[in-house]
């Protein structure tokens, strides 16, 4: 079975750049925030992890920092880049805990949930 992927276009309308290869991120574990119909969580926002965001995410029920070897997941640490669910990013933004994002590596489907103005505000280019 071939997995269907939406066109790899970022929020700026250009080709989607890779997000991270160490650890390998993305719903399809291809290093990009590609998405498709199977990705019901919408893992489309390429974000740089911070200690504050990882604590927020864990407290909100999505522990990204604890290793889960049974899933081949080493756990994330500050500085790692990861494809976040757009809704989780927006939740963190509204709580004042949103990490920085790489606009070049954030899939345009994120715009269905998060406004471009918010993504630009949290852009790495501004840090």
Coordinates of C-alpha atoms in Angstrom, one line a residue:
X1 CA 0.0 0.0 0.0
X2 CA 1.4 3.4 -1.0
X3 CA 0.9 6.2 1.5
X4 CA -0.8 9.3 0.1
X5 CA 1.0 12.6 0.9
X6 CA -0.4 16.1 0.3
X7 CA 1.8 18.2 -1.9
X8 CA 5.0 19.3 0.0
X9 CA 4.4 23.0 0.1
X10 CA 5.2 25.3 3.1
X11 CA 3.2 28.1 4.6
X12 CA 5.1 30.6 2.4
X13 CA 4.1 28.8 -0.8
X14 CA 7.5 27.4 -1.6
X15 CA 8.8 23.8 -1.5
X16 CA 8.7 22.3 2.0
X17 CA 12.1 22.2 3.6
X18 CA 13.2 19.3 5.8
X19 CA 12.5 19.8 9.5
X20 CA 14.9 17.3 11.2
X21 CA 16.8 14.1 10.6
X22 CA 18.2 13.6 14.2
X23 CA 15.7 12.6 15.5
X24 CA 13.9 11.8 12.3
X25 CA 10.5 13.6 12.5
X26 CA 7.3 13.8 10.6
X27 CA 4.2 11.7 10.5
X28 CA 5.8 9.7 7.7
X29 CA 9.2 9.7 9.5
X30 CA 10.8 11.2 6.4
X31 CA 12.3 14.2 8.2
X32 CA 9.7 16.6 6.8
X33 CA 6.3 17.8 8.2
X34 CA 4.5 16.2 5.2
X35 CA 0.9 15.2 5.8
X36 CA -1.9 13.2 4.3
X37 CA -5.3 11.9 5.0
X38 CA -3.8 9.3 7.5
X39 CA -2.3 12.1 9.6
X40 CA -5.4 12.9 11.6
X41 CA -3.3 14.9 14.1
X42 CA -1.9 17.2 11.4
X43 CA 1.8 17.0 12.3
X44 CA 2.6 20.1 10.2
X45 CA 4.4 22.7 12.3
X46 CA 8.2 22.4 12.4
X47 CA 9.1 23.6 15.9
X48 CA 12.3 23.9 17.9
X49 CA 11.8 22.3 21.3
X50 CA 12.3 24.3 24.5
X51 CA 12.3 23.1 28.1
X52 CA 9.2 25.2 28.7
X53 CA 7.3 23.8 25.8
X54 CA 8.2 20.2 26.7
X55 CA 7.0 20.7 30.3
X56 CA 3.8 22.3 28.9
X57 CA 3.2 19.4 26.5
X58 CA 3.8 16.8 29.2
X59 CA 1.4 18.6 31.6
X60 CA -1.2 18.7 28.8
X61 CA -1.0 14.9 28.3
X62 CA 1.5 14.7 25.4
X63 CA 4.8 13.6 26.9
X64 CA 7.4 14.2 24.2
X65 CA 10.5 14.1 26.5
X66 CA 10.3 10.7 28.0
X67 CA 12.0 7.9 25.9
X68 CA 9.7 5.2 24.6
X69 CA 12.1 2.5 23.3
X70 CA 9.2 0.2 22.5
X71 CA 8.2 2.7 19.8
X72 CA 11.8 3.6 18.8
X73 CA 11.4 7.0 20.3
X74 CA 14.3 8.4 22.3
X75 CA 12.4 11.4 23.7
X76 CA 13.0 15.0 22.7
X77 CA 15.2 17.6 24.4
X78 CA 15.5 21.3 24.1
X79 CA 17.0 22.2 20.7
X80 CA 15.5 19.2 18.9
X81 CA 13.3 20.1 15.9
X82 CA 10.0 18.2 15.7
X83 CA 6.8 18.2 13.6
X84 CA 4.1 19.2 16.0
X85 CA 0.4 18.9 15.6
X86 CA -0.9 22.3 14.6
X87 CA -3.7 22.2 17.2
X88 CA -1.1 21.5 20.0
X89 CA 1.1 24.4 18.7
X90 CA -2.0 26.7 18.8
X91 CA -2.8 25.5 22.3
X92 CA 0.7 26.2 23.5
X93 CA 0.6 29.6 21.8
X94 CA -2.6 30.6 23.6
X95 CA -0.9 29.5 26.9
X96 CA 2.2 31.6 26.1
X97 CA 4.4 28.4 25.7
X98 CA 4.7 28.1 21.9
X99 CA 8.2 27.2 20.7
X100 CA 9.9 28.9 17.7
X101 CA 9.0 27.5 14.2
X102 CA 10.8 27.1 10.9
X103 CA 8.4 28.6 8.4
X104 CA 10.3 27.0 5.5
X105 CA 9.7 23.5 7.0
X106 CA 6.1 24.1 8.2
X107 CA 3.5 22.5 5.9
X108 CA 0.8 24.8 4.4
X109 CA -1.9 22.6 6.0
X110 CA -1.0 24.2 9.3
X111 CA -2.8 27.3 8.1
X112 CA -6.1 25.4 8.4
X113 CA -5.6 25.7 12.2
X114 CA -3.0 28.4 12.9
X115 CA -2.9 31.8 11.3
X116 CA 0.2 32.9 9.3
X117 CA 0.5 35.9 11.5
X118 CA 0.9 33.7 14.6
X119 CA 3.5 31.5 12.8
X120 CA 5.4 34.5 11.7
X121 CA 5.4 35.9 15.2
X122 CA 7.0 32.6 16.5
X123 CA 9.4 32.3 13.5
X124 CA 13.0 31.4 14.0
X125 CA 13.9 34.4 11.8
X126 CA 12.8 36.7 14.7
X127 CA 14.7 35.0 17.5

